[in-house]
Amino acid sequence: MQQRSTDDTSERDRKQDKKEKSFLRELPVLILVALVLSFLLQTFVARVYLIPSESMEPTLHGCPGCTGDRIVVEKIGYRFGDPRPGDVVVFRGPDSWSTGYVSTRSDNVVIRGVQEVGSLVGLVPPDENDLVKRVIAVGGQTVECCDDQGRVLVDGKPLDEPYIEMDFPFTPGVVTCETEVRSGRCFGPVTVPDGHLWVMGDNRSNSADSRYHVADENQGTIPIDNVIGKARFIVLPPSRWGTIDSPEIQQP
């Protein structure tokens, strides 16, 4: 009986050792598969981005000293259609939007290589000036501000923008687009070139958006090709979990 017990224990130990060795052999393959899947998901399906500024307050938080929102940006939808007015999009800033951008990569060649690999699988942010704004007008439309109530106009029709809580003062008869001291809301008219978008931050009084870049070669608009995807969800911090509203803002 003692001999059988010893034999059984030895057999269990051999099986356990075999399982551990098998797992160790398979581990590099599992890691490689996980990295490839992460790369494919981040590149073609969705990626998490950090909101770095307060230009989209209160829709998205990115105020100085606070915990910036992390948002899921979905990349599939715009492969089958273009962004529409009301969509919140993440895009690569054109050259004129990236004047003050500083690379996040190390000067050390080895470390920079590791950072680039990490970026491919989503462990490190991409080294590009990624921005988030709301689409206000698309190619062929003319956008300007303001009507007599201080609203943005697209093709002469006022927009319904329920997400705006912070904007420049506009008081009929006191501060408008016709008074000696013009309202900070006033701009345009600008006709958006085909294949481009006019974008603005929800925090209208603190957003370096299309209005700020209206003197550049694209009149402040951004190429649709620069759009990475549509902002769909807030995933961090947990207190702000939820979807990102993209209402129809243009009146029929």
PDB file of N, CA and C in Angstrom, residues 9 22 31 34 52 54 99 114 147 153 155 186 191 203 206 212 222 246-248:
ATOM      1  N   THR A   9       1.795   9.484  -5.969  1.00  0.00           N
ATOM      2  CA  THR A   9       2.298  10.845  -5.733  1.00  0.00           C
ATOM      3  C   THR A   9       3.302  11.253  -6.809  1.00  0.00           C
ATOM      4  N   SER A  22       4.400  22.755 -20.232  1.00  0.00           N
ATOM      5  CA  SER A  22       3.569  23.015 -21.406  1.00  0.00           C
ATOM      6  C   SER A  22       3.063  24.452 -21.396  1.00  0.00           C
ATOM      7  N   ILE A  31       0.969  35.418 -25.387  1.00  0.00           N
ATOM      8  CA  ILE A  31       1.280  36.852 -25.315  1.00  0.00           C
ATOM      9  C   ILE A  31       1.285  37.464 -26.707  1.00  0.00           C
ATOM     10  N   ALA A  34      -2.248  37.857 -27.931  1.00  0.00           N
ATOM     11  CA  ALA A  34      -2.910  38.965 -27.241  1.00  0.00           C
ATOM     12  C   ALA A  34      -2.464  40.305 -27.814  1.00  0.00           C
ATOM     13  N   PRO A  52      -7.410  65.956 -22.996  1.00  0.00           N
ATOM     14  CA  PRO A  52      -6.314  66.724 -22.414  1.00  0.00           C
ATOM     15  C   PRO A  52      -6.649  68.171 -22.071  1.00  0.00           C
ATOM     16  N   GLU A  54      -9.948  71.505 -21.512  1.00  0.00           N
ATOM     17  CA  GLU A  54     -11.315  71.795 -21.089  1.00  0.00           C
ATOM     18  C   GLU A  54     -12.183  72.328 -22.219  1.00  0.00           C
ATOM     19  N   THR A  99       0.994  73.706 -33.999  1.00  0.00           N
ATOM     20  CA  THR A  99       2.188  74.547 -33.900  1.00  0.00           C
ATOM     21  C   THR A  99       2.923  74.351 -32.581  1.00  0.00           C
ATOM     22  N   VAL A 114      10.736  51.310 -27.911  1.00  0.00           N
ATOM     23  CA  VAL A 114       9.806  50.625 -27.011  1.00  0.00           C
ATOM     24  C   VAL A 114       8.477  51.382 -26.957  1.00  0.00           C
ATOM     25  N   ASP A 147     -27.134  84.815 -35.171  1.00  0.00           N
ATOM     26  CA  ASP A 147     -28.427  85.418 -35.446  1.00  0.00           C
ATOM     27  C   ASP A 147     -28.749  86.390 -34.307  1.00  0.00           C
ATOM     28  N   LEU A 153     -25.347  79.807 -37.104  1.00  0.00           N
ATOM     29  CA  LEU A 153     -26.180  79.548 -38.276  1.00  0.00           C
ATOM     30  C   LEU A 153     -25.437  78.646 -39.253  1.00  0.00           C
ATOM     31  N   ASP A 155     -26.068  77.458 -43.191  1.00  0.00           N
ATOM     32  CA  ASP A 155     -26.911  77.742 -44.358  1.00  0.00           C
ATOM     33  C   ASP A 155     -28.095  78.636 -43.973  1.00  0.00           C
ATOM     34  N   CYS A 186     -18.941  85.959 -32.483  1.00  0.00           N
ATOM     35  CA  CYS A 186     -19.114  86.285 -33.898  1.00  0.00           C
ATOM     36  C   CYS A 186     -17.969  85.772 -34.766  1.00  0.00           C
ATOM     37  N   THR A 191     -17.638  79.083 -45.899  1.00  0.00           N
ATOM     38  CA  THR A 191     -18.172  77.927 -46.622  1.00  0.00           C
ATOM     39  C   THR A 191     -17.179  76.780 -46.520  1.00  0.00           C
ATOM     40  N   ASN A 203     -17.295  73.996 -25.009  1.00  0.00           N
ATOM     41  CA  ASN A 203     -16.940  75.124 -24.156  1.00  0.00           C
ATOM     42  C   ASN A 203     -16.542  76.287 -25.069  1.00  0.00           C
ATOM     43  N   ASN A 206     -13.780  78.845 -24.406  1.00  0.00           N
ATOM     44  CA  ASN A 206     -12.413  78.383 -24.123  1.00  0.00           C
ATOM     45  C   ASN A 206     -12.079  77.187 -25.003  1.00  0.00           C
ATOM     46  N   TYR A 212     -10.657  79.636 -34.323  1.00  0.00           N
ATOM     47  CA  TYR A 212      -9.306  80.104 -33.983  1.00  0.00           C
ATOM     48  C   TYR A 212      -8.356  79.979 -35.169  1.00  0.00           C
ATOM     49  N   ILE A 222     -11.158  71.074 -40.990  1.00  0.00           N
ATOM     50  CA  ILE A 222     -10.238  69.939 -40.936  1.00  0.00           C
ATOM     51  C   ILE A 222     -10.612  68.920 -42.007  1.00  0.00           C
ATOM     52  N   SER A 246     -24.653  62.723 -29.195  1.00  0.00           N
ATOM     53  CA  SER A 246     -24.426  63.334 -30.501  1.00  0.00           C
ATOM     54  C   SER A 246     -25.774  63.657 -31.123  1.00  0.00           C
ATOM     55  N   PRO A 247     -26.439  64.704 -30.638  1.00  0.00           N
ATOM     56  CA  PRO A 247     -27.795  65.012 -31.112  1.00  0.00           C
ATOM     57  C   PRO A 247     -27.815  65.609 -32.508  1.00  0.00           C
ATOM     58  N   GLU A 248     -28.945  65.485 -33.181  1.00  0.00           N
ATOM     59  CA  GLU A 248     -29.149  66.206 -34.437  1.00  0.00           C
ATOM     60  C   GLU A 248     -29.269  67.682 -34.088  1.00  0.00           C
TER      61      GLU A 248
END
